[in-house]
Structure formats: structure tokens, C-alpha cells
PDB file of C-alpha atoms and ligand atoms in Angstrom:
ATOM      1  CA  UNK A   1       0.000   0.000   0.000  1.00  0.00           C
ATOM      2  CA  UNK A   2       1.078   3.921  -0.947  1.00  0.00           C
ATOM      3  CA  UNK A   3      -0.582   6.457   0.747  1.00  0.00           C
ATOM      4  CA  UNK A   4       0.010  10.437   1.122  1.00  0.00           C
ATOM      5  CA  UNK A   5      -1.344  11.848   4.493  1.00  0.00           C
ATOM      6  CA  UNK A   6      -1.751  15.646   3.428  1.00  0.00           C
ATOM      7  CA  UNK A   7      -2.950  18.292   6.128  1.00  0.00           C
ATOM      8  CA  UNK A   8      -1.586  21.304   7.398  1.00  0.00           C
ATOM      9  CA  UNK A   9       0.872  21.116  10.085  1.00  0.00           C
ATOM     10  CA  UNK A  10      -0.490  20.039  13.568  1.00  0.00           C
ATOM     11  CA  UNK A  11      -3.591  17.995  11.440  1.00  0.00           C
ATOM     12  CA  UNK A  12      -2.204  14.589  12.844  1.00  0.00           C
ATOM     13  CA  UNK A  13      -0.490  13.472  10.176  1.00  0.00           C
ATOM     14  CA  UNK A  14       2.550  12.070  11.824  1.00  0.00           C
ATOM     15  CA  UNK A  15       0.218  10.658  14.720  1.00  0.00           C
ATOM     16  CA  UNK A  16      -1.719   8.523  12.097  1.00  0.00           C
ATOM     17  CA  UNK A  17       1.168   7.507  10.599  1.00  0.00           C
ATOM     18  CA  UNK A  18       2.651   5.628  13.195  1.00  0.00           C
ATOM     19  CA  UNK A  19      -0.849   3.957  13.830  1.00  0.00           C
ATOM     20  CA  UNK A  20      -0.709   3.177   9.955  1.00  0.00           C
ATOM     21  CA  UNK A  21       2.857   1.370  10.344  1.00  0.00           C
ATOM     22  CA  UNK A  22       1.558  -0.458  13.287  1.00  0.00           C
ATOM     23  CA  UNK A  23      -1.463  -1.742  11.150  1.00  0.00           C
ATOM     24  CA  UNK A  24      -0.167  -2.364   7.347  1.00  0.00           C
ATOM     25  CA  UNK A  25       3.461  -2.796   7.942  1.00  0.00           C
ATOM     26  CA  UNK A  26       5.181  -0.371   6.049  1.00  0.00           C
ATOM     27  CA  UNK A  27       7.361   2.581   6.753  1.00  0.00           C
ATOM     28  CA  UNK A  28       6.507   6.024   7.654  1.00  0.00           C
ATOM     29  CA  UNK A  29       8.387   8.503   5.339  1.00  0.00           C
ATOM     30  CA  UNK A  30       8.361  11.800   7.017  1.00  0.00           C
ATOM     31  CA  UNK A  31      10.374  14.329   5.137  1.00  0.00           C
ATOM     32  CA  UNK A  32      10.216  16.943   8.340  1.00  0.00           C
ATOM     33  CA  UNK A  33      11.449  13.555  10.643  1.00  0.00           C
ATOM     34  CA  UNK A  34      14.244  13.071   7.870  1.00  0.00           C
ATOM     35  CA  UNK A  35      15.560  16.876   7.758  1.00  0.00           C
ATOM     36  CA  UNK A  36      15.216  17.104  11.698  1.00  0.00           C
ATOM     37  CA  UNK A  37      17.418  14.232  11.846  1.00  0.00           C
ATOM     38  CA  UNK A  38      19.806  15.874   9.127  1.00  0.00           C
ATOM     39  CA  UNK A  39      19.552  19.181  11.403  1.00  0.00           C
ATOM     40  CA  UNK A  40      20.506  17.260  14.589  1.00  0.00           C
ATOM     41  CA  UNK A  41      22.982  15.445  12.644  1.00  0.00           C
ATOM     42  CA  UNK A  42      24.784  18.310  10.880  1.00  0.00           C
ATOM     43  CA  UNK A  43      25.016  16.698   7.660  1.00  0.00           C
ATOM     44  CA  UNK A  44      24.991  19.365   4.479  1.00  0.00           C
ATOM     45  CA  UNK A  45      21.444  19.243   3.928  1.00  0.00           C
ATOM     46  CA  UNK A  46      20.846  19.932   7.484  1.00  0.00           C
ATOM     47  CA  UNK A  47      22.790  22.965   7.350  1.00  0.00           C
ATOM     48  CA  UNK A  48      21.043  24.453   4.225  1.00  0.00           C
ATOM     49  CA  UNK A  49      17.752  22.702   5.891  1.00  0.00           C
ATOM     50  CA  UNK A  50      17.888  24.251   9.554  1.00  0.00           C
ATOM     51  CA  UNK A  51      16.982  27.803   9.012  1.00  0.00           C
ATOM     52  CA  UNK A  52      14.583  27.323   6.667  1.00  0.00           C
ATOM     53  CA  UNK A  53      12.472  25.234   9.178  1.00  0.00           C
ATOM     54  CA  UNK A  54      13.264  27.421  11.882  1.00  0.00           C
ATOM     55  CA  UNK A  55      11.590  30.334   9.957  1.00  0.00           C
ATOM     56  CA  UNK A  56       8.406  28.214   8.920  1.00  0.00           C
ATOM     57  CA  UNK A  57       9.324  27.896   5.462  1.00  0.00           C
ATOM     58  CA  UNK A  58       9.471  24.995   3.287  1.00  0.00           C
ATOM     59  CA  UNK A  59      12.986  23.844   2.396  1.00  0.00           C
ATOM     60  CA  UNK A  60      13.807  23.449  -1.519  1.00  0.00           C
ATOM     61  CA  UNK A  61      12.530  20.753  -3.781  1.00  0.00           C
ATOM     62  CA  UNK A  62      15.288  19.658  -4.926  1.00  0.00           C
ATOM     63  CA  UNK A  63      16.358  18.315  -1.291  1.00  0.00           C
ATOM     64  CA  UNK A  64      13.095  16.914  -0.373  1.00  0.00           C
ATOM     65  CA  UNK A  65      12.575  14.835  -3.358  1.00  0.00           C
ATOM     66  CA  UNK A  66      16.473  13.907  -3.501  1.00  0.00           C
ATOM     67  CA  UNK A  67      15.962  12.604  -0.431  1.00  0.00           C
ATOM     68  CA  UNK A  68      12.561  10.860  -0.910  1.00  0.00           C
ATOM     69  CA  UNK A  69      13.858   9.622  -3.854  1.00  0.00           C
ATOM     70  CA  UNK A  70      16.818   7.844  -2.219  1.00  0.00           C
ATOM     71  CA  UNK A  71      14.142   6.551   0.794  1.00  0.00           C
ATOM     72  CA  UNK A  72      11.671   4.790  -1.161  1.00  0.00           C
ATOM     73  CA  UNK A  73      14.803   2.344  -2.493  1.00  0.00           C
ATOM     74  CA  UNK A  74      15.338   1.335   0.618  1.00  0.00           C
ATOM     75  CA  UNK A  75      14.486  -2.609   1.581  1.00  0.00           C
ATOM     76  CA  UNK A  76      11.192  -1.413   4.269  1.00  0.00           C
ATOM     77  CA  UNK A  77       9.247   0.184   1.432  1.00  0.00           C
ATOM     78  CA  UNK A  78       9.182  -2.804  -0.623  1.00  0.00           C
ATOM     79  CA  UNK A  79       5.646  -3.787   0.854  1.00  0.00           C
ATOM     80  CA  UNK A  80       4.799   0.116   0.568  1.00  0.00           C
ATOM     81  CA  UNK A  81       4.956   3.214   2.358  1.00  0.00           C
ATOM     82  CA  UNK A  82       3.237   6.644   4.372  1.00  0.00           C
ATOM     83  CA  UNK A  83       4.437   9.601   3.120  1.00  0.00           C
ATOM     84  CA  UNK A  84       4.146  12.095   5.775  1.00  0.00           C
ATOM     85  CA  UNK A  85       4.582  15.719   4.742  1.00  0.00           C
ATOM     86  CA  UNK A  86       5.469  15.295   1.127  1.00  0.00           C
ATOM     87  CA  UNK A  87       5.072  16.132  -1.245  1.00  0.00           C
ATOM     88  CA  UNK A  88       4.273  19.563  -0.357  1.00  0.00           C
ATOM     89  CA  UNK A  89       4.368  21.534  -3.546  1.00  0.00           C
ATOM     90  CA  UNK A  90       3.589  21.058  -7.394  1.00  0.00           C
ATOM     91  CA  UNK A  91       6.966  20.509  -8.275  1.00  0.00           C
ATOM     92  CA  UNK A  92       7.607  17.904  -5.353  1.00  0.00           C
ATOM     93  CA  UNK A  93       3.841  16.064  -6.540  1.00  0.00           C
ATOM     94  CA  UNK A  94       5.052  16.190 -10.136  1.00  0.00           C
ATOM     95  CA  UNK A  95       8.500  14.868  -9.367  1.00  0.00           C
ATOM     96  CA  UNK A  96       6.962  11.663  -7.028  1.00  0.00           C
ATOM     97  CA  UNK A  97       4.095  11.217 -10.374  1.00  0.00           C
ATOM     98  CA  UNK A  98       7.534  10.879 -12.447  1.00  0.00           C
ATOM     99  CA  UNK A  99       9.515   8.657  -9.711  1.00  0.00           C
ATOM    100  CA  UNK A 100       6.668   6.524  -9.218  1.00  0.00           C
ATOM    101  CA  UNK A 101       5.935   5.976 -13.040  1.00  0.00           C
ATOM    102  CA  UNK A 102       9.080   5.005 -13.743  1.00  0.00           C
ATOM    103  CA  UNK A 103       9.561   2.341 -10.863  1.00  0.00           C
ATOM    104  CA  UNK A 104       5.934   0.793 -12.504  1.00  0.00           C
ATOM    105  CA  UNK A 105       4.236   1.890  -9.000  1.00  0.00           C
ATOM    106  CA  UNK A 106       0.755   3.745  -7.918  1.00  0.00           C
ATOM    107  CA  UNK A 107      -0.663   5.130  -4.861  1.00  0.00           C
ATOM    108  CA  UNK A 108      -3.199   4.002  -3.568  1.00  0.00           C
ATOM    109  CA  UNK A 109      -4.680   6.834  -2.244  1.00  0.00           C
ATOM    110  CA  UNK A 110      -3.851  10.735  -0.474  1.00  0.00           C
ATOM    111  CA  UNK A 111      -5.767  11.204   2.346  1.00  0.00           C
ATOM    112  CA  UNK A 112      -6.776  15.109   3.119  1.00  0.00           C
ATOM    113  CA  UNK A 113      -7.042  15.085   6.632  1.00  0.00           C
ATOM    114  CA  UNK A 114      -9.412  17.995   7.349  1.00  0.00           C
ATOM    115  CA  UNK A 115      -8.938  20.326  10.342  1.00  0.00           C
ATOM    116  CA  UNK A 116      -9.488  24.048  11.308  1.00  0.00           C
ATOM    117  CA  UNK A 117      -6.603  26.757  11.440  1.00  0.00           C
ATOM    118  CA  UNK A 118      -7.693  27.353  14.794  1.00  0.00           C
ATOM    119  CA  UNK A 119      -7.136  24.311  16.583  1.00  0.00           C
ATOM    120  CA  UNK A 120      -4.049  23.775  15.254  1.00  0.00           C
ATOM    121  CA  UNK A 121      -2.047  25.962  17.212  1.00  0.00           C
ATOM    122  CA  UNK A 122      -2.747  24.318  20.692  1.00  0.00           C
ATOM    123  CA  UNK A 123      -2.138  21.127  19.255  1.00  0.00           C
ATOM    124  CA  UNK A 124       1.318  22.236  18.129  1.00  0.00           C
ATOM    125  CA  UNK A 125       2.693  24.154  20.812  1.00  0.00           C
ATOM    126  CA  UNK A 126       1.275  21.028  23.291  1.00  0.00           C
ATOM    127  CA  UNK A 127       2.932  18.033  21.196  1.00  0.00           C
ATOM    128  CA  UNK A 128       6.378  16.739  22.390  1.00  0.00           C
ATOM    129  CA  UNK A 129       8.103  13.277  21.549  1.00  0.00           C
ATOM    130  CA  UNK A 130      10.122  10.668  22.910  1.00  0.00           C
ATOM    131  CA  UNK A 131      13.792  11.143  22.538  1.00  0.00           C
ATOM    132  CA  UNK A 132      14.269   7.772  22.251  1.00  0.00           C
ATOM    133  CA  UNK A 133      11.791   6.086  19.741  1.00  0.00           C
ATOM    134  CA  UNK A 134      10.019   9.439  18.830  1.00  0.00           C
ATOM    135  CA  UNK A 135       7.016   8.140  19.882  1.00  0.00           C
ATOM    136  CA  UNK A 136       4.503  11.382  19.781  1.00  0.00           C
ATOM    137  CA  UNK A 137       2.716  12.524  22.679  1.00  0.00           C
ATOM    138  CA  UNK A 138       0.659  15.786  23.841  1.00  0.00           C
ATOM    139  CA  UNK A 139       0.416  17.684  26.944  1.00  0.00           C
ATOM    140  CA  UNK A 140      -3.462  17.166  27.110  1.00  0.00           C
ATOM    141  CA  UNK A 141      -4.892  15.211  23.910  1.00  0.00           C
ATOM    142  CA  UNK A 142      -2.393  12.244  24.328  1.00  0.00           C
ATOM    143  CA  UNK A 143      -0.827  11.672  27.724  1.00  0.00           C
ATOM    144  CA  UNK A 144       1.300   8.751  28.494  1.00  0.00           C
ATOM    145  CA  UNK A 145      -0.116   5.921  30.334  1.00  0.00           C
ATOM    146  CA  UNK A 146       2.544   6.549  33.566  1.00  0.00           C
ATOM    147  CA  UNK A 147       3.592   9.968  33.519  1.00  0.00           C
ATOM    148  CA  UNK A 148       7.011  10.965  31.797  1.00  0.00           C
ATOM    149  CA  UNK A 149       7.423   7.192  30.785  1.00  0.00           C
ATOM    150  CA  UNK A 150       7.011   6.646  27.292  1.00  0.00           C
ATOM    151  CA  UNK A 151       4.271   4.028  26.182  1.00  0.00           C
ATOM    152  CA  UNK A 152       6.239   2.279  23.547  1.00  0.00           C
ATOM    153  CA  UNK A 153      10.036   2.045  24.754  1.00  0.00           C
ATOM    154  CA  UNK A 154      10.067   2.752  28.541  1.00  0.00           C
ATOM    155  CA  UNK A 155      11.790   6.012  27.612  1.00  0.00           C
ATOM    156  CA  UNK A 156      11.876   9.166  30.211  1.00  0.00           C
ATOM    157  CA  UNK A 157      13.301  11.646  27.827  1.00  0.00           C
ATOM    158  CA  UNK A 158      10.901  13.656  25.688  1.00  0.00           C
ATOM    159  CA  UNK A 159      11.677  16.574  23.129  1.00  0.00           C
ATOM    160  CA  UNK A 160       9.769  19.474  21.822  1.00  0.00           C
ATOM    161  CA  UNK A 161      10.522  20.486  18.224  1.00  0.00           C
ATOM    162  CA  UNK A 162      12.444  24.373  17.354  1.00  0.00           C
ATOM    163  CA  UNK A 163       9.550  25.553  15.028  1.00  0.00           C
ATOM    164  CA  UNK A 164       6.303  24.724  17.189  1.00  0.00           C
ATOM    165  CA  UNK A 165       5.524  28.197  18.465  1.00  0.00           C
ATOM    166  CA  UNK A 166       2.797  30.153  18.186  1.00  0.00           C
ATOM    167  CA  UNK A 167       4.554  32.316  15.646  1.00  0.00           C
ATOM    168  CA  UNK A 168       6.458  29.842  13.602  1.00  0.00           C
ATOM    169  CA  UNK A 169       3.410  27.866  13.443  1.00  0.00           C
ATOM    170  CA  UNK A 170       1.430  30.692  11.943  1.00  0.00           C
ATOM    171  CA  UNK A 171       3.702  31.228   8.841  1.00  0.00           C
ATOM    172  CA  UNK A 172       4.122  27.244   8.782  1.00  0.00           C
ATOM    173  CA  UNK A 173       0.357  27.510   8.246  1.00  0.00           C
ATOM    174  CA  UNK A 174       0.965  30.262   5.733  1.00  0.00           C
ATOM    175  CA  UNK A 175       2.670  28.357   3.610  1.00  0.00           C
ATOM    176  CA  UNK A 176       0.525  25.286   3.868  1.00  0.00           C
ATOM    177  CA  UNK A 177      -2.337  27.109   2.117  1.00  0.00           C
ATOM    178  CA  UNK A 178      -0.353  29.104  -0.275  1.00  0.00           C
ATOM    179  CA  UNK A 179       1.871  26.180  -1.045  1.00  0.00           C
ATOM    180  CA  UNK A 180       0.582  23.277  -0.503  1.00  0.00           C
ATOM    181  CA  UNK A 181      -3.052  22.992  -0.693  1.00  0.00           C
ATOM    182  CA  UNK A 182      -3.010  23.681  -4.232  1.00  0.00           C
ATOM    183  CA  UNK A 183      -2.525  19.868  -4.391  1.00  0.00           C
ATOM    184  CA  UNK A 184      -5.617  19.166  -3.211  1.00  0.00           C
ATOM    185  CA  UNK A 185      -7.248  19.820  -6.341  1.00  0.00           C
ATOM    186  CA  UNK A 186      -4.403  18.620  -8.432  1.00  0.00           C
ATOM    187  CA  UNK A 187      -5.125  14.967  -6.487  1.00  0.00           C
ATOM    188  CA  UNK A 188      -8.885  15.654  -6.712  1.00  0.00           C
ATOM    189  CA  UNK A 189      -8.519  15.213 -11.356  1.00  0.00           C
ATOM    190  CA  UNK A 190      -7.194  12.286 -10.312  1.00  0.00           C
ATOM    191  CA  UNK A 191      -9.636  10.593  -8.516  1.00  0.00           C
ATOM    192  CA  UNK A 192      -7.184   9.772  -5.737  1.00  0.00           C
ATOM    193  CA  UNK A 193      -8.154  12.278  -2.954  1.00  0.00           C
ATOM    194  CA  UNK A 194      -9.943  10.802  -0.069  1.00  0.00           C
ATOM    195  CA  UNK A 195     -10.895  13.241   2.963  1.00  0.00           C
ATOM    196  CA  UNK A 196     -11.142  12.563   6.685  1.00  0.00           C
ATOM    197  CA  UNK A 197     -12.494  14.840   9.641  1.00  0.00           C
ATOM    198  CA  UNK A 198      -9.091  15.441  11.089  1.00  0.00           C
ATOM    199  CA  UNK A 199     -11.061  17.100  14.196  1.00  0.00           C
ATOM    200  CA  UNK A 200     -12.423  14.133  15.488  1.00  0.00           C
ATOM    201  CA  UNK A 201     -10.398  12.413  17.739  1.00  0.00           C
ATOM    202  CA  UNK A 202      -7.660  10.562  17.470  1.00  0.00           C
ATOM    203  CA  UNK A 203      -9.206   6.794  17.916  1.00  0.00           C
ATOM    204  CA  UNK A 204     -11.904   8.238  15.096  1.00  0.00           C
ATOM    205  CA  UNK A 205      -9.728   9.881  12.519  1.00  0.00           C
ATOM    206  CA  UNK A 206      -7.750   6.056  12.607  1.00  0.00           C
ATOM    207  CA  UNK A 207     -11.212   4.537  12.075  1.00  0.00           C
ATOM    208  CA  UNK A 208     -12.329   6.909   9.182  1.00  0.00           C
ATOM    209  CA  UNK A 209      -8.540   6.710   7.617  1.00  0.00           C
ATOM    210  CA  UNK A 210      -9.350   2.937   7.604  1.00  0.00           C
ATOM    211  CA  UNK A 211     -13.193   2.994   6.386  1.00  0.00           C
ATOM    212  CA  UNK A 212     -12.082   5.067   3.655  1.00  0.00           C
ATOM    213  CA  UNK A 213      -9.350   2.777   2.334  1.00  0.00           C
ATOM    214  CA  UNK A 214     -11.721  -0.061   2.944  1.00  0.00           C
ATOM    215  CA  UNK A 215     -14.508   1.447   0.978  1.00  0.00           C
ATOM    216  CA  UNK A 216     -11.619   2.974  -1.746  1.00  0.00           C
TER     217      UNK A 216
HETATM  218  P1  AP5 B   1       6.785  18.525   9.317  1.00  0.00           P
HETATM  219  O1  AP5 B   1       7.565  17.840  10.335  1.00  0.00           O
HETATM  220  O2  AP5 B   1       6.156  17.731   8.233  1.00  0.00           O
HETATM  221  O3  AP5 B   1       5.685  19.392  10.037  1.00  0.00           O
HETATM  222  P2  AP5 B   1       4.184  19.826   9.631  1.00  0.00           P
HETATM  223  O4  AP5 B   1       3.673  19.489   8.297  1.00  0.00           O
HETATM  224  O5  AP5 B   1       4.182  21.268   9.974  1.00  0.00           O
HETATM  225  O6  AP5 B   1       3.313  18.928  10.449  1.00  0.00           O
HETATM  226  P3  AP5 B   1       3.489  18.539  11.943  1.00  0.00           P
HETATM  227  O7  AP5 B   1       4.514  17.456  12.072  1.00  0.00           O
HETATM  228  O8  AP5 B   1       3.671  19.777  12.758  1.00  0.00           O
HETATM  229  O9  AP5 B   1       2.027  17.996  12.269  1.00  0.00           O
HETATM  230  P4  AP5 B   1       1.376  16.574  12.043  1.00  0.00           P
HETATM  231  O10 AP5 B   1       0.305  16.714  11.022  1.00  0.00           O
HETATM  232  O11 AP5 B   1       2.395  15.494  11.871  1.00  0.00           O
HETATM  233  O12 AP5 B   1       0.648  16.415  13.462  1.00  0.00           O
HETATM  234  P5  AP5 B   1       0.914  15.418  14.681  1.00  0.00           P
HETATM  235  O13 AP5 B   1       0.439  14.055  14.334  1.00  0.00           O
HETATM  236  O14 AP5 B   1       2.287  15.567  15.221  1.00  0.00           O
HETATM  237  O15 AP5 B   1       7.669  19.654   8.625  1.00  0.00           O
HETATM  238  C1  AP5 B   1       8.446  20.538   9.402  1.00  0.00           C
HETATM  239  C2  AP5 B   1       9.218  21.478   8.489  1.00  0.00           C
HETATM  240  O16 AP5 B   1      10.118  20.706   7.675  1.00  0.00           O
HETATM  241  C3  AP5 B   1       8.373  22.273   7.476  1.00  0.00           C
HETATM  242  O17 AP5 B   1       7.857  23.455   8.055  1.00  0.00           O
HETATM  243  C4  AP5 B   1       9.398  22.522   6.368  1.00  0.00           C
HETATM  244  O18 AP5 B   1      10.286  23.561   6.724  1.00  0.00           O
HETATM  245  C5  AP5 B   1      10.198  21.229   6.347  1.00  0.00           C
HETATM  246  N1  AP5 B   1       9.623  20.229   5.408  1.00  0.00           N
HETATM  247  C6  AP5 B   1       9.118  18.996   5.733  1.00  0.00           C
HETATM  248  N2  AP5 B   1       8.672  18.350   4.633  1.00  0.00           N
HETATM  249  C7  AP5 B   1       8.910  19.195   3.589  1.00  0.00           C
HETATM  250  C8  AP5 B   1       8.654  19.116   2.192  1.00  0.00           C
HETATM  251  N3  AP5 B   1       8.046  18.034   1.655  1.00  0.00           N
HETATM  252  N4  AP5 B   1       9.009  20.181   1.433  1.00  0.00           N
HETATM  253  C9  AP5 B   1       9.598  21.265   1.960  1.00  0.00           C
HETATM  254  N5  AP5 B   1       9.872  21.425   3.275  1.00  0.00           N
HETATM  255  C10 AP5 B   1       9.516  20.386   4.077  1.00  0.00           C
HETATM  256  O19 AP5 B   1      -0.140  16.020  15.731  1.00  0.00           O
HETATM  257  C11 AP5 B   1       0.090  17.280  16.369  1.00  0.00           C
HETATM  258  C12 AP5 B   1      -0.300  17.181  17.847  1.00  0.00           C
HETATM  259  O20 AP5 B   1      -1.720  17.061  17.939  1.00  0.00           O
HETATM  260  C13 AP5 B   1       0.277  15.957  18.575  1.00  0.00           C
HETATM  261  O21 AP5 B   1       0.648  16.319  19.886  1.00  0.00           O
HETATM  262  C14 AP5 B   1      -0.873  14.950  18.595  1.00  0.00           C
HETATM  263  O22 AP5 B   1      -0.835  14.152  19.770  1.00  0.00           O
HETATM  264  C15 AP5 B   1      -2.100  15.853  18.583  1.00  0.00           C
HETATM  265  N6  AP5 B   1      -3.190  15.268  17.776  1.00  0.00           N
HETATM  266  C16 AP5 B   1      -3.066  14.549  16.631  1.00  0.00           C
HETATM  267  N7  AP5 B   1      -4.297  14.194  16.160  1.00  0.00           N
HETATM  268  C17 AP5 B   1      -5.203  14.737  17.017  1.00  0.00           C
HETATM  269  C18 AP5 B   1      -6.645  14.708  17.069  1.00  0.00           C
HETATM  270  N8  AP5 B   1      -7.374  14.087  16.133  1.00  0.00           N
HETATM  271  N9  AP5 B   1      -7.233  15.358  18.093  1.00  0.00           N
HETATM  272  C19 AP5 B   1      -6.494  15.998  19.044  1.00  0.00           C
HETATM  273  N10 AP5 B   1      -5.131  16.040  19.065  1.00  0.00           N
HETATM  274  C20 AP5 B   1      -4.496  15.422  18.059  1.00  0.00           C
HETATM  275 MG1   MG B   2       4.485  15.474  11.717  1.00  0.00          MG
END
């Protein structure tokens, strides 16, 4: 199965995803995951990458689909793969049409998960993750089970990302609409768009995501 979650930032795209690995069995590609860990790592692209994310922006094409491109040759997305975050432009949705044609591949479907501007913001500047297994949590939507221990791994380290503040999220949701959601449409003339109420809650938006690819 290939799937594109698309949503504006904070719509619970990365949240589904893991819930999406845990049920089909194929890897998560998050291009913000990948350029965090390129940040964090200090590679090239994480140097051209870092203040780019740090001002909300969205980092250059050419990086994100070199690196998506190199990802989705690796052995876990034989059986298929999430992309989480990408593509996020024309260019990036014309360059994965082109990548998959030429590997023989489809998607199966992108998934519009659909959720006001205005809850976004407290659902950003709550969220934190395990430092550990990255496991994603939030100060009041998604608690862990035993305080500061993390469900998955046992971790008691937890991180909170650079760009989710009130301001950076407000020109990360800038360029979402400018940017990105002209691929809704794009995906609609396909017949490939499916949509889900991304303001239901979490154990409902995993039930719609999988009614829809049920019923699709
Ligand atoms: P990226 O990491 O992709 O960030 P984003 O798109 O802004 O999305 P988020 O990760 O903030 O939100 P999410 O939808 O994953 O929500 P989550 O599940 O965590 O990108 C970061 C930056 O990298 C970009 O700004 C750009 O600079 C760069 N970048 C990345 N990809 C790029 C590309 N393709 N091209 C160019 N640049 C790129 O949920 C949020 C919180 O809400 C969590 O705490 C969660 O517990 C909670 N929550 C989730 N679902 C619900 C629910 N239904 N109800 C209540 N709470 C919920
Ligand atoms: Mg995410």
C-alpha cells in the first residue's frame, strides 16, 4: 500500500502515521522527521535545511525529493509506504508522479485530513516526543499511560521540536495554504483524494482513515 497523508501542520499526520505502520506494515516517510534528523545530525542538507524550518518555510525541492527519492529504495518500502509531509508543492507532486511511473508503482490513495486553522495551534505548541523512539505525545490530547514514561520504549526523555511556536506555526500555516493545498485539487482530477475529519479524535480519525481505504 502507498498512501500520502496531506494536512496542514499540527492535522495529525505524523500521529496517524505511526498507527498506519503499526497496522499495514510499512514505513513512515516523514520528510520533516528526515531533515530534523539531518539538522541534529549536521550533515549538508541539514545545514542548508535548519533555518529554513526554523523560519516556517518549506525547504527546496530539490532536497526533499532527492531525499525521498533515495528513501523509497530502501528494503522497508518494498511492501509500501506513508508519506508524511510530502510532497508539499507542485513541483515535489510532479516529481513523485515521475519517480513513481518510472519504478511501474501507484498510490493508492492521499488522504486530506481535514482540520481548522484554529485548533491547530494548541495542538502544536502542546505536542512533544520521545527522545528515544520518537514516539509522539501531547500535553493534554495524548498523555502517556505513567507519567514521563514513554508508552512504547520505557523512555523518560521527551523533546519538543524548534519551530512549534505560536509564531512559527502561523507562517508554517501560511505556507501550507499558499503552497501546498493547491494539491488538493491537483489529487482531486485524479480521482485519488480521499478526505477525513481530522477534528475528530484521534481513535476516530484512525477509524475513518481505515473505512475510507476499505470502501476505496
Ligand atoms: P513537518 O515535520 O512535516 O511538520 P508539519 O507538516 O508542519 O506537520 P506537523 O509534524 O507539525 O504535524 P502533524 O500533522 O504530523 O501532526 P501530529 O500528528 O504531530 O515539517 C516541518 C518542516 O520541515 C516544514 O515546516 C518545512 O520547513 C520542512 N519540510 C518537511 N517536509 C517538507 C517538504 N516536503 N518540502 C519542503 N519542506 C519540508 O499532531 C500534532 C499534535 O496534535 C500531537 O501532539 C498529537 O498528539 C495531537 N493530535 C493529533 N491528532 C489529534 C486529534 N485528532 N485530536 C487531538 N489532538 C491530536
Ligand atoms: Mg508530523
Amino acid at each position: 500500500m502507498r498512501l500520502i497523508l496531506l494536512g496542514p501542520p499540527g492535522a495529525g499526520k505524523g500521529t496517524q502515521a505511526q498507527r498506519l505502520v503499526d497496522r499495514y506494515g510499512i514505513a513512515q516517510l516523514s520528510t520533516g522527521d528526515m531533515l530534523r534528523a539531518a539538522v541534529a545530525a549536521g550533515t549538508e542538507v541539514g545545514l542548508r535545511a535548519k533555518a529554513v524550518m526554523e523560519a516556517g518555510d518549506l525547504v527546496s525541492d530539490d532536497i526533499v525529493v532527492g531525499i525521498i527519492a533515495d528513501r523509497v529504495e530502501q528494503d522497508d518500502c518494498q511492501n509500501g509506504f506513508i508519506l508524511d509531509g510530502f510532497p508539499r508543492t507542485l513541483a515535489q507532486a510532479e516529481a513523485l508522479e515521475q519517480m513513481l511511473a518510472e519504478k511501474s508503482l501507484q498510490l493508492n490513495a492521499v488522504i486530506e485530513m481535514q482540520v481548522d486553522d484554529a485548533a491547530l495551534i494548541g495542538r502544536i505548541t502542546g505536542r512533544y516526543t520521545c527522545a528515544a523512539c520518537g514516539a509522539g505525545y501531547h500535553d493534554r490530547n495524548l498523555q502517556p499511560k505513567v507519567a514521563g514514561i514513554c508508552d512504547k520504549c520505557g523512555g523518560a526523555d521527551f523533546n519538543r521540536r524548534a519551530d512549534d511556536n505560536a509564531e512559527t506555526v502561523a507562517l508554517r500555516l501560511n505556507a501550507y495554504h499558499e503552497q501546498t493545498a493547491p494539491l488538493l485539487p491537483f489529487y482531486q482530477k485524479k480521482g485519488s483524494l480521499l478526505a477525513v475529519d481530522g477534528m475528530a479524535d484521534i481513535d476516530e480519525v484512525s477509524g475513518q482513515i481505515k473505512a475510507v481505504l476499505e470502501a476505496g
